[in-house]
């Protein structure tokens, strides 16, 4: 059954009433008003995935403006994600279109995008094609730029964001995966839950091959990718952030060792890989949700609600990463200081149980596993029976081995 947005009829009635009153009063000069609103698009293509399309076009939007696709999580909808994620603020400020797909309960009883179904995450098929058709519609109907299209999503939407980056690298210039999983981590409902937690461990090359096989023969530029994850996310294990990092650094041909790190608000650590083509944001203590930071500051946005967690404004950071700040250059994160070598030149190495490493602050645990601070390498089970040697390479940055 086709669902109508709850407030569409009311908005149309209000707009018509306002026009009638304005005409009757013969107002000579009208004060400028923010009339833009999230609006459902009735038809945008063959829509094989049976999704709904919503779009937001700020007032005075210039021709050739960028477009950002926003993909909600399970039990969410387009209206709620648009209202709470904080993206509207920057769309208004820097003038770009928002495209907000919505899952239908007929497709998934929990309103999740079907990121684990191969028919919905393959190029030219299902939900992936429906989302691509929304982008095509925005370009032909709104005049959005073909080379400045981006995607961001949470949880199931984050996994679907990864799918769009993998299947349509010729469409998206960059993307953001929030509390998501690597592309093709799961290929059906049976392994979807184990993919979410504790996660699936593959080599960077294995993960990269899954992306390359999504569009065989493609040799053009690949989108750059930002990965967001809370270290206390027990719905989608934090290990997925590391696996996503491995996937996209491999696809983009850069090492899995960060070229710089930075400390951001809300105890957020930013790792930059290569020439800033992959970013990983780890929000300390955050659970499962989109990071927001309500407030009026330039780097504040969003509304705290279920699955919108008051920590740091991810929309602001992603908008800068995408280069949406009025066409200006993307700010480069300030690298954290590197560790000074010891007088003898010998590295600092510690061999201990994974439990002891976590207790001493050299590692953290998530989903039953221990991970080295800084490198976020998986060390094995979090208990006293697994022993690991860690080597310190920078302040609060440890790697496995010595």
mmCIF file of C-alpha atoms in Angstrom:
data_model
loop_
_atom_site.group_PDB
_atom_site.id
_atom_site.type_symbol
_atom_site.label_atom_id
_atom_site.label_comp_id
_atom_site.label_asym_id
_atom_site.label_seq_id
_atom_site.Cartn_x
_atom_site.Cartn_y
_atom_site.Cartn_z
ATOM 1 C CA UNK A 1 0.000 0.000 0.000
ATOM 2 C CA UNK A 2 1.331 3.445 -0.881
ATOM 3 C CA UNK A 3 1.772 5.593 2.193
ATOM 4 C CA UNK A 4 1.207 9.297 2.160
ATOM 5 C CA UNK A 5 3.304 11.605 4.324
ATOM 6 C CA UNK A 6 1.221 12.595 7.281
ATOM 7 C CA UNK A 7 1.609 16.343 6.828
ATOM 8 C CA UNK A 8 1.499 16.774 3.052
ATOM 9 C CA UNK A 9 -2.246 17.529 2.816
ATOM 10 C CA UNK A 10 -2.011 20.036 5.621
ATOM 11 C CA UNK A 11 0.942 21.783 4.013
ATOM 12 C CA UNK A 12 -0.822 22.081 0.657
ATOM 13 C CA UNK A 13 -4.003 23.383 2.265
ATOM 14 C CA UNK A 14 -2.030 25.968 4.220
ATOM 15 C CA UNK A 15 -0.154 27.110 1.143
ATOM 16 C CA UNK A 16 -3.360 27.506 -0.893
ATOM 17 C CA UNK A 17 -5.034 29.413 1.918
ATOM 18 C CA UNK A 18 -2.036 31.699 2.182
ATOM 19 C CA UNK A 19 -2.125 32.458 -1.538
ATOM 20 C CA UNK A 20 -5.829 33.325 -1.432
ATOM 21 C CA UNK A 21 -5.370 35.670 1.517
ATOM 22 C CA UNK A 22 -2.382 37.338 -0.108
ATOM 23 C CA UNK A 23 -4.310 37.944 -3.311
ATOM 24 C CA UNK A 24 -7.347 39.303 -1.477
ATOM 25 C CA UNK A 25 -5.262 41.718 0.516
ATOM 26 C CA UNK A 26 -3.404 42.926 -2.615
ATOM 27 C CA UNK A 27 -0.132 43.018 -0.753
ATOM 28 C CA UNK A 28 2.270 45.140 -2.794
ATOM 29 C CA UNK A 29 5.491 44.060 -1.113
ATOM 30 C CA UNK A 30 5.906 40.706 0.587
ATOM 31 C CA UNK A 31 8.605 39.995 3.152
ATOM 32 C CA UNK A 32 10.924 37.146 2.160
ATOM 33 C CA UNK A 33 10.027 33.810 3.733
ATOM 34 C CA UNK A 34 11.620 30.379 3.982
ATOM 35 C CA UNK A 35 9.083 28.420 1.937
ATOM 36 C CA UNK A 36 11.162 25.341 1.199
ATOM 37 C CA UNK A 37 9.964 22.068 2.714
ATOM 38 C CA UNK A 38 10.566 18.347 2.392
ATOM 39 C CA UNK A 39 8.246 17.210 -0.386
ATOM 40 C CA UNK A 40 7.363 13.790 -1.733
ATOM 41 C CA UNK A 41 8.094 13.156 -5.404
ATOM 42 C CA UNK A 42 5.306 11.122 -6.965
ATOM 43 C CA UNK A 43 7.223 9.666 -9.912
ATOM 44 C CA UNK A 44 10.931 9.448 -10.595
ATOM 45 C CA UNK A 45 11.453 6.336 -12.735
ATOM 46 C CA UNK A 46 10.595 2.655 -12.899
ATOM 47 C CA UNK A 47 11.446 2.338 -9.179
ATOM 48 C CA UNK A 48 12.165 -1.408 -9.080
ATOM 49 C CA UNK A 49 12.878 -1.240 -5.341
ATOM 50 C CA UNK A 50 9.447 0.258 -4.561
ATOM 51 C CA UNK A 51 10.896 3.099 -2.487
ATOM 52 C CA UNK A 52 9.387 6.520 -1.790
ATOM 53 C CA UNK A 53 11.310 9.657 -2.757
ATOM 54 C CA UNK A 54 11.390 12.921 -0.836
ATOM 55 C CA UNK A 55 13.373 16.006 -1.787
ATOM 56 C CA UNK A 56 14.336 19.270 -0.138
ATOM 57 C CA UNK A 57 15.381 22.244 -2.264
ATOM 58 C CA UNK A 58 16.392 25.357 -0.321
ATOM 59 C CA UNK A 59 15.107 28.750 -1.397
ATOM 60 C CA UNK A 60 17.206 30.468 -4.072
ATOM 61 C CA UNK A 61 18.949 27.224 -5.002
ATOM 62 C CA UNK A 62 21.290 27.932 -7.937
ATOM 63 C CA UNK A 63 21.505 25.758 -11.014
ATOM 64 C CA UNK A 64 24.202 23.128 -10.840
ATOM 65 C CA UNK A 65 23.981 22.789 -7.049
ATOM 66 C CA UNK A 66 25.262 19.615 -5.352
ATOM 67 C CA UNK A 67 22.935 16.914 -4.016
ATOM 68 C CA UNK A 68 23.193 14.732 -0.905
ATOM 69 C CA UNK A 69 21.258 11.467 -0.560
ATOM 70 C CA UNK A 70 20.240 10.683 3.045
ATOM 71 C CA UNK A 71 19.371 7.101 3.992
ATOM 72 C CA UNK A 72 17.513 6.528 7.265
ATOM 73 C CA UNK A 73 17.939 3.604 9.626
ATOM 74 C CA UNK A 74 15.525 0.855 10.658
ATOM 75 C CA UNK A 75 12.268 2.007 12.287
ATOM 76 C CA UNK A 76 12.873 5.491 10.855
ATOM 77 C CA UNK A 77 11.441 7.409 7.923
ATOM 78 C CA UNK A 78 12.434 10.212 5.584
ATOM 79 C CA UNK A 79 10.684 12.956 7.535
ATOM 80 C CA UNK A 80 12.287 12.040 10.852
ATOM 81 C CA UNK A 81 15.770 11.673 9.434
ATOM 82 C CA UNK A 82 15.507 14.983 7.614
ATOM 83 C CA UNK A 83 14.213 16.750 10.734
ATOM 84 C CA UNK A 84 16.766 15.409 13.233
ATOM 85 C CA UNK A 85 20.015 14.700 11.384
ATOM 86 C CA UNK A 86 21.056 18.351 11.010
ATOM 87 C CA UNK A 87 21.546 18.287 7.240
ATOM 88 C CA UNK A 88 18.855 20.913 6.548
ATOM 89 C CA UNK A 89 20.926 23.586 8.304
ATOM 90 C CA UNK A 90 23.834 23.174 5.915
ATOM 91 C CA UNK A 91 21.632 22.685 2.849
ATOM 92 C CA UNK A 92 20.096 26.103 3.598
ATOM 93 C CA UNK A 93 23.439 27.685 4.419
ATOM 94 C CA UNK A 94 25.520 26.296 1.549
ATOM 95 C CA UNK A 95 22.733 25.678 -0.990
ATOM 96 C CA UNK A 96 22.460 22.061 -1.996
ATOM 97 C CA UNK A 97 19.584 19.641 -2.572
ATOM 98 C CA UNK A 98 18.725 16.823 -0.189
ATOM 99 C CA UNK A 99 17.300 13.594 -1.616
ATOM 100 C CA UNK A 100 15.733 11.430 1.085
ATOM 101 C CA UNK A 101 14.628 7.924 0.041
ATOM 102 C CA UNK A 102 12.161 6.132 2.304
ATOM 103 C CA UNK A 103 11.707 2.411 2.755
ATOM 104 C CA UNK A 104 8.186 0.992 2.651
ATOM 105 C CA UNK A 105 6.944 -1.484 5.244
ATOM 106 C CA UNK A 106 5.799 -3.704 2.364
ATOM 107 C CA UNK A 107 9.474 -4.232 1.502
ATOM 108 C CA UNK A 108 10.745 -4.648 5.055
ATOM 109 C CA UNK A 109 8.572 -4.904 8.153
ATOM 110 C CA UNK A 110 11.105 -2.857 10.166
ATOM 111 C CA UNK A 111 11.462 -0.210 7.433
ATOM 112 C CA UNK A 112 15.118 -1.157 6.973
ATOM 113 C CA UNK A 113 16.731 -0.784 3.591
ATOM 114 C CA UNK A 114 17.498 -4.313 2.415
ATOM 115 C CA UNK A 115 21.285 -3.981 2.545
ATOM 116 C CA UNK A 116 21.695 -7.753 2.952
ATOM 117 C CA UNK A 117 19.771 -8.744 -0.200
ATOM 118 C CA UNK A 118 21.932 -9.106 -3.305
ATOM 119 C CA UNK A 119 18.988 -8.141 -5.520
ATOM 120 C CA UNK A 120 18.766 -4.777 -3.755
ATOM 121 C CA UNK A 121 22.497 -4.029 -3.571
ATOM 122 C CA UNK A 122 23.567 -4.824 -7.127
ATOM 123 C CA UNK A 123 24.089 -2.311 -9.888
ATOM 124 C CA UNK A 124 20.992 -1.922 -12.041
ATOM 125 C CA UNK A 125 18.691 -3.758 -9.623
ATOM 126 C CA UNK A 126 16.214 -3.253 -6.813
ATOM 127 C CA UNK A 127 16.590 -0.564 -4.181
ATOM 128 C CA UNK A 128 20.031 0.492 -5.389
ATOM 129 C CA UNK A 129 18.624 1.302 -8.818
ATOM 130 C CA UNK A 130 15.652 3.136 -7.292
ATOM 131 C CA UNK A 131 18.008 5.409 -5.357
ATOM 132 C CA UNK A 132 20.093 6.001 -8.474
ATOM 133 C CA UNK A 133 16.916 6.935 -10.364
ATOM 134 C CA UNK A 134 16.149 9.531 -7.678
ATOM 135 C CA UNK A 135 19.545 11.086 -8.368
ATOM 136 C CA UNK A 136 18.817 11.056 -12.098
ATOM 137 C CA UNK A 137 15.449 12.714 -11.476
ATOM 138 C CA UNK A 138 17.049 15.467 -9.400
ATOM 139 C CA UNK A 139 19.562 16.139 -12.143
ATOM 140 C CA UNK A 140 16.972 16.311 -14.937
ATOM 141 C CA UNK A 141 14.240 18.111 -12.966
ATOM 142 C CA UNK A 142 16.188 20.302 -10.548
ATOM 143 C CA UNK A 143 19.411 20.846 -12.477
ATOM 144 C CA UNK A 144 21.664 19.361 -9.781
ATOM 145 C CA UNK A 145 25.309 18.804 -10.668
ATOM 146 C CA UNK A 146 26.124 15.401 -12.113
ATOM 147 C CA UNK A 147 29.616 15.371 -10.619
ATOM 148 C CA UNK A 148 28.722 16.568 -7.105
ATOM 149 C CA UNK A 149 26.436 13.876 -5.689
ATOM 150 C CA UNK A 150 27.020 12.423 -2.222
ATOM 151 C CA UNK A 151 25.387 9.869 0.057
ATOM 152 C CA UNK A 152 25.154 9.370 3.817
ATOM 153 C CA UNK A 153 23.198 6.908 5.924
ATOM 154 C CA UNK A 154 22.717 5.386 9.366
ATOM 155 C CA UNK A 155 22.807 1.699 10.269
ATOM 156 C CA UNK A 156 20.841 -0.107 7.521
ATOM 157 C CA UNK A 157 21.038 3.192 5.684
ATOM 158 C CA UNK A 158 24.781 3.249 6.336
ATOM 159 C CA UNK A 159 25.123 -0.225 4.858
ATOM 160 C CA UNK A 160 23.034 0.949 1.908
ATOM 161 C CA UNK A 161 25.293 3.991 1.581
ATOM 162 C CA UNK A 162 28.219 1.575 1.211
ATOM 163 C CA UNK A 163 26.231 -0.307 -1.426
ATOM 164 C CA UNK A 164 25.631 2.874 -3.427
ATOM 165 C CA UNK A 165 29.327 3.811 -3.283
ATOM 166 C CA UNK A 166 30.280 0.315 -4.448
ATOM 167 C CA UNK A 167 27.711 -0.126 -7.211
ATOM 168 C CA UNK A 168 27.681 3.440 -8.550
ATOM 169 C CA UNK A 169 31.196 4.874 -8.229
ATOM 170 C CA UNK A 170 30.446 6.805 -11.425
ATOM 171 C CA UNK A 171 27.548 8.598 -9.700
ATOM 172 C CA UNK A 172 28.803 9.432 -6.191
ATOM 173 C CA UNK A 173 31.816 11.629 -5.475
ATOM 174 C CA UNK A 174 31.931 10.739 -1.769
ATOM 175 C CA UNK A 175 29.898 9.128 0.970
ATOM 176 C CA UNK A 176 29.459 8.615 4.685
ATOM 177 C CA UNK A 177 28.754 5.318 6.460
ATOM 178 C CA UNK A 178 27.359 5.793 9.986
ATOM 179 C CA UNK A 179 27.155 2.728 12.246
ATOM 180 C CA UNK A 180 27.113 0.586 9.120
ATOM 181 C CA UNK A 181 28.921 -2.446 7.741
ATOM 182 C CA UNK A 182 31.196 -3.147 4.775
ATOM 183 C CA UNK A 183 29.634 -3.734 1.380
ATOM 184 C CA UNK A 184 28.526 -7.357 0.874
ATOM 185 C CA UNK A 185 29.297 -8.258 4.465
ATOM 186 C CA UNK A 186 26.043 -10.220 4.303
ATOM 187 C CA UNK A 187 24.247 -11.737 1.327
ATOM 188 C CA UNK A 188 21.011 -12.731 3.026
ATOM 189 C CA UNK A 189 19.054 -12.584 6.261
ATOM 190 C CA UNK A 190 20.826 -15.672 7.578
ATOM 191 C CA UNK A 191 24.204 -13.969 7.988
ATOM 192 C CA UNK A 192 23.006 -10.376 8.393
ATOM 193 C CA UNK A 193 22.894 -10.528 12.191
ATOM 194 C CA UNK A 194 26.329 -12.081 12.612
ATOM 195 C CA UNK A 195 27.631 -9.424 10.242
ATOM 196 C CA UNK A 196 26.234 -6.731 12.540
ATOM 197 C CA UNK A 197 27.647 -8.354 15.671
ATOM 198 C CA UNK A 198 30.259 -9.572 16.348
ATOM 199 C CA UNK A 199 31.144 -8.680 12.752
ATOM 200 C CA UNK A 200 32.984 -10.433 9.922
ATOM 201 C CA UNK A 201 36.773 -10.362 9.671
ATOM 202 C CA UNK A 202 38.236 -10.317 6.138
ATOM 203 C CA UNK A 203 41.505 -9.097 4.705
ATOM 204 C CA UNK A 204 41.538 -5.660 3.079
ATOM 205 C CA UNK A 205 41.984 -7.320 -0.332
ATOM 206 C CA UNK A 206 38.984 -9.582 0.219
ATOM 207 C CA UNK A 207 36.823 -6.630 1.207
ATOM 208 C CA UNK A 208 38.157 -4.595 -1.694
ATOM 209 C CA UNK A 209 37.376 -7.320 -4.207
ATOM 210 C CA UNK A 210 33.723 -7.261 -3.142
ATOM 211 C CA UNK A 211 33.547 -3.579 -4.082
ATOM 212 C CA UNK A 212 35.465 -4.005 -7.334
ATOM 213 C CA UNK A 213 33.175 -6.864 -8.351
ATOM 214 C CA UNK A 214 30.129 -4.625 -7.869
ATOM 215 C CA UNK A 215 31.016 -2.798 -11.092
ATOM 216 C CA UNK A 216 33.425 -5.068 -13.007
ATOM 217 C CA UNK A 217 35.725 -3.327 -15.404
ATOM 218 C CA UNK A 218 35.215 0.113 -13.920
ATOM 219 C CA UNK A 219 38.479 2.064 -13.999
ATOM 220 C CA UNK A 220 37.309 5.600 -13.216
ATOM 221 C CA UNK A 221 37.744 7.581 -10.023
ATOM 222 C CA UNK A 222 36.398 6.112 -6.795
ATOM 223 C CA UNK A 223 34.439 8.083 -4.186
ATOM 224 C CA UNK A 224 36.157 9.047 -0.961
ATOM 225 C CA UNK A 225 34.564 7.656 2.189
ATOM 226 C CA UNK A 226 33.958 8.691 5.804
ATOM 227 C CA UNK A 227 33.137 6.045 8.415
ATOM 228 C CA UNK A 228 31.455 6.928 11.728
ATOM 229 C CA UNK A 229 31.009 4.578 14.675
ATOM 230 C CA UNK A 230 30.416 4.748 18.409
ATOM 231 C CA UNK A 231 32.811 2.693 20.497
ATOM 232 C CA UNK A 232 29.874 1.510 22.652
ATOM 233 C CA UNK A 233 27.624 0.500 19.768
ATOM 234 C CA UNK A 234 26.278 -2.915 20.715
ATOM 235 C CA UNK A 235 23.744 -3.098 17.868
ATOM 236 C CA UNK A 236 26.317 -2.911 15.084
ATOM 237 C CA UNK A 237 29.672 -3.837 16.612
ATOM 238 C CA UNK A 238 32.409 -1.204 16.476
ATOM 239 C CA UNK A 239 34.622 -3.767 14.740
ATOM 240 C CA UNK A 240 32.701 -2.946 11.575
ATOM 241 C CA UNK A 241 34.321 0.479 11.462
ATOM 242 C CA UNK A 242 37.736 -1.152 11.158
ATOM 243 C CA UNK A 243 36.502 -3.613 8.542
ATOM 244 C CA UNK A 244 34.933 -0.759 6.544
ATOM 245 C CA UNK A 245 38.214 1.114 6.800
ATOM 246 C CA UNK A 246 40.021 -1.931 5.446
ATOM 247 C CA UNK A 247 37.571 -2.197 2.561
ATOM 248 C CA UNK A 248 37.708 1.384 1.376
ATOM 249 C CA UNK A 249 41.421 1.986 1.938
ATOM 250 C CA UNK A 250 42.069 -1.090 -0.188
ATOM 251 C CA UNK A 251 39.700 0.086 -2.914
ATOM 252 C CA UNK A 252 41.321 3.527 -2.923
ATOM 253 C CA UNK A 253 44.830 2.101 -2.845
ATOM 254 C CA UNK A 254 46.069 3.524 0.448
ATOM 255 C CA UNK A 255 47.560 1.885 3.537
ATOM 256 C CA UNK A 256 45.530 0.839 6.553
ATOM 257 C CA UNK A 257 47.786 2.985 8.767
ATOM 258 C CA UNK A 258 46.500 6.533 9.317
ATOM 259 C CA UNK A 259 48.542 9.388 7.916
ATOM 260 C CA UNK A 260 47.285 11.578 10.770
ATOM 261 C CA UNK A 261 44.918 11.548 13.721
ATOM 262 C CA UNK A 262 43.072 14.366 15.460
ATOM 263 C CA UNK A 263 41.015 14.779 18.607
ATOM 264 C CA UNK A 264 37.603 16.371 18.052
ATOM 265 C CA UNK A 265 34.748 17.329 20.407
ATOM 266 C CA UNK A 266 32.807 14.687 22.341
ATOM 267 C CA UNK A 267 35.899 12.494 22.728
ATOM 268 C CA UNK A 268 35.885 11.792 19.015
ATOM 269 C CA UNK A 269 39.032 10.503 17.350
ATOM 270 C CA UNK A 270 39.474 11.203 13.651
ATOM 271 C CA UNK A 271 41.822 9.011 11.639
ATOM 272 C CA UNK A 272 42.804 10.179 8.149
ATOM 273 C CA UNK A 273 44.063 7.712 5.540
ATOM 274 C CA UNK A 274 46.015 8.441 2.395
ATOM 275 C CA UNK A 275 45.579 11.932 1.022
ATOM 276 C CA UNK A 276 42.365 12.370 3.033
ATOM 277 C CA UNK A 277 40.441 9.883 0.875
ATOM 278 C CA UNK A 278 39.212 7.794 3.815
ATOM 279 C CA UNK A 279 38.257 9.086 7.252
ATOM 280 C CA UNK A 280 37.264 7.103 10.320
ATOM 281 C CA UNK A 281 35.521 8.885 13.197
ATOM 282 C CA UNK A 282 35.335 6.904 16.450
ATOM 283 C CA UNK A 283 33.063 8.528 19.028
ATOM 284 C CA UNK A 284 34.109 7.327 22.467
ATOM 285 C CA UNK A 285 31.245 5.916 24.535
ATOM 286 C CA UNK A 286 28.582 6.542 21.894
ATOM 287 C CA UNK A 287 25.987 3.884 21.199
ATOM 288 C CA UNK A 288 24.010 3.208 18.035
ATOM 289 C CA UNK A 289 22.873 6.314 16.189
ATOM 290 C CA UNK A 290 23.703 9.363 14.120
ATOM 291 C CA UNK A 291 25.979 11.818 15.970
ATOM 292 C CA UNK A 292 24.315 15.217 16.393
ATOM 293 C CA UNK A 293 25.111 18.253 18.520
ATOM 294 C CA UNK A 294 22.099 20.536 19.064
ATOM 295 C CA UNK A 295 22.955 24.215 19.252
ATOM 296 C CA UNK A 296 23.461 27.402 17.294
ATOM 297 C CA UNK A 297 27.220 27.111 16.758
ATOM 298 C CA UNK A 298 28.655 26.814 13.262
ATOM 299 C CA UNK A 299 29.631 23.214 13.945
ATOM 300 C CA UNK A 300 26.448 22.308 15.841
ATOM 301 C CA UNK A 301 23.378 20.708 14.322
ATOM 302 C CA UNK A 302 20.501 18.293 14.698
ATOM 303 C CA UNK A 303 18.058 17.263 17.373
ATOM 304 C CA UNK A 304 18.680 14.634 20.036
ATOM 305 C CA UNK A 305 16.153 11.797 19.767
ATOM 306 C CA UNK A 306 16.064 8.024 19.466
ATOM 307 C CA UNK A 307 19.080 7.060 17.319
ATOM 308 C CA UNK A 308 20.171 10.712 17.130
ATOM 309 C CA UNK A 309 22.816 10.942 19.834
ATOM 310 C CA UNK A 310 24.033 14.208 21.364
ATOM 311 C CA UNK A 311 27.778 14.043 20.763
ATOM 312 C CA UNK A 312 29.246 15.755 17.680
ATOM 313 C CA UNK A 313 27.601 17.124 14.532
ATOM 314 C CA UNK A 314 28.419 14.523 11.876
ATOM 315 C CA UNK A 315 26.525 16.433 9.169
ATOM 316 C CA UNK A 316 28.874 19.407 9.557
ATOM 317 C CA UNK A 317 32.009 17.261 9.344
ATOM 318 C CA UNK A 318 30.668 15.340 6.353
ATOM 319 C CA UNK A 319 29.569 18.492 4.545
ATOM 320 C CA UNK A 320 33.119 19.835 4.868
ATOM 321 C CA UNK A 321 34.603 16.499 3.793
ATOM 322 C CA UNK A 322 32.346 16.537 0.728
ATOM 323 C CA UNK A 323 33.420 20.107 -0.057
ATOM 324 C CA UNK A 324 29.921 21.576 0.280
ATOM 325 C CA UNK A 325 30.907 24.669 2.263
ATOM 326 C CA UNK A 326 30.100 27.211 -0.410
ATOM 327 C CA UNK A 327 32.615 25.799 -2.833
ATOM 328 C CA UNK A 328 35.493 26.585 -0.485
ATOM 329 C CA UNK A 329 38.379 24.223 0.215
ATOM 330 C CA UNK A 330 37.830 21.324 2.576
ATOM 331 C CA UNK A 331 39.614 22.048 5.868
ATOM 332 C CA UNK A 332 42.409 19.625 6.597
ATOM 333 C CA UNK A 333 42.342 18.104 10.090
ATOM 334 C CA UNK A 334 45.213 19.077 12.341
ATOM 335 C CA UNK A 335 47.379 15.987 12.828
ATOM 336 C CA UNK A 336 47.968 14.837 16.363
ATOM 337 C CA UNK A 337 51.575 14.899 17.550
ATOM 338 C CA UNK A 338 53.582 11.792 16.940
ATOM 339 C CA UNK A 339 55.472 10.032 19.661
ATOM 340 C CA UNK A 340 59.073 10.993 20.178
ATOM 341 C CA UNK A 341 61.478 8.093 19.898
ATOM 342 C CA UNK A 342 62.916 6.816 23.131
ATOM 343 C CA UNK A 343 66.563 7.714 23.915
ATOM 344 C CA UNK A 344 67.637 4.186 23.043
ATOM 345 C CA UNK A 345 65.471 4.018 19.946
ATOM 346 C CA UNK A 346 63.690 0.951 21.295
ATOM 347 C CA UNK A 347 59.906 0.905 20.925
ATOM 348 C CA UNK A 348 57.599 0.603 23.923
ATOM 349 C CA UNK A 349 56.198 -2.933 23.858
ATOM 350 C CA UNK A 350 53.888 -4.602 26.349
ATOM 351 C CA UNK A 351 52.839 -8.249 26.412
ATOM 352 C CA UNK A 352 49.774 -8.960 28.530
ATOM 353 C CA UNK A 353 46.346 -10.516 28.479
ATOM 354 C CA UNK A 354 43.722 -8.690 26.463
ATOM 355 C CA UNK A 355 41.857 -8.035 29.702
ATOM 356 C CA UNK A 356 44.964 -6.398 31.206
ATOM 357 C CA UNK A 357 45.522 -4.269 28.091
ATOM 358 C CA UNK A 358 41.963 -2.921 28.333
ATOM 359 C CA UNK A 359 42.295 -2.314 32.062
ATOM 360 C CA UNK A 360 45.546 -0.387 31.529
ATOM 361 C CA UNK A 361 44.023 1.764 28.771
ATOM 362 C CA UNK A 362 46.075 0.361 25.897
ATOM 363 C CA UNK A 363 42.977 -1.175 24.314
ATOM 364 C CA UNK A 364 39.192 -1.149 24.526
ATOM 365 C CA UNK A 365 36.561 -3.856 24.229
ATOM 366 C CA UNK A 366 33.463 -4.098 22.087
ATOM 367 C CA UNK A 367 31.210 -7.035 21.275
ATOM 368 C CA UNK A 368 33.335 -9.435 23.294
ATOM 369 C CA UNK A 369 36.580 -8.538 21.506
ATOM 370 C CA UNK A 370 39.557 -6.353 22.421
ATOM 371 C CA UNK A 371 40.881 -3.664 20.054
ATOM 372 C CA UNK A 372 44.154 -1.753 20.231
ATOM 373 C CA UNK A 373 43.729 1.959 20.944
ATOM 374 C CA UNK A 374 44.561 4.123 17.952
ATOM 375 C CA UNK A 375 45.026 1.411 15.319
ATOM 376 C CA UNK A 376 41.792 -0.354 16.352
ATOM 377 C CA UNK A 377 43.285 -3.689 15.341
ATOM 378 C CA UNK A 378 41.316 -6.662 16.606
ATOM 379 C CA UNK A 379 43.321 -8.528 19.263
ATOM 380 C CA UNK A 380 40.980 -11.435 19.898
ATOM 381 C CA UNK A 381 38.562 -12.217 22.684
ATOM 382 C CA UNK A 382 38.386 -9.847 25.641
ATOM 383 C CA UNK A 383 39.470 -12.088 28.512
ATOM 384 C CA UNK A 384 42.463 -13.183 30.557
ATOM 385 C CA UNK A 385 43.217 -16.213 28.361
ATOM 386 C CA UNK A 386 44.180 -14.291 25.208
ATOM 387 C CA UNK A 387 47.603 -12.636 25.275
ATOM 388 C CA UNK A 388 48.774 -9.943 22.843
ATOM 389 C CA UNK A 389 51.950 -7.928 22.390
ATOM 390 C CA UNK A 390 51.262 -4.256 21.681
ATOM 391 C CA UNK A 391 53.708 -1.639 20.472
ATOM 392 C CA UNK A 392 53.178 2.073 21.078
ATOM 393 C CA UNK A 393 53.744 4.213 17.963
ATOM 394 C CA UNK A 394 52.211 7.512 19.183
ATOM 395 C CA UNK A 395 50.374 8.841 22.238
ATOM 396 C CA UNK A 396 47.447 6.472 22.852
ATOM 397 C CA UNK A 397 48.192 4.677 19.581
ATOM 398 C CA UNK A 398 49.079 0.993 19.771
ATOM 399 C CA UNK A 399 49.627 -1.663 17.128
ATOM 400 C CA UNK A 400 49.884 -5.428 17.374
ATOM 401 C CA UNK A 401 53.393 -6.861 17.377
ATOM 402 C CA UNK A 402 56.817 -5.542 18.307
#
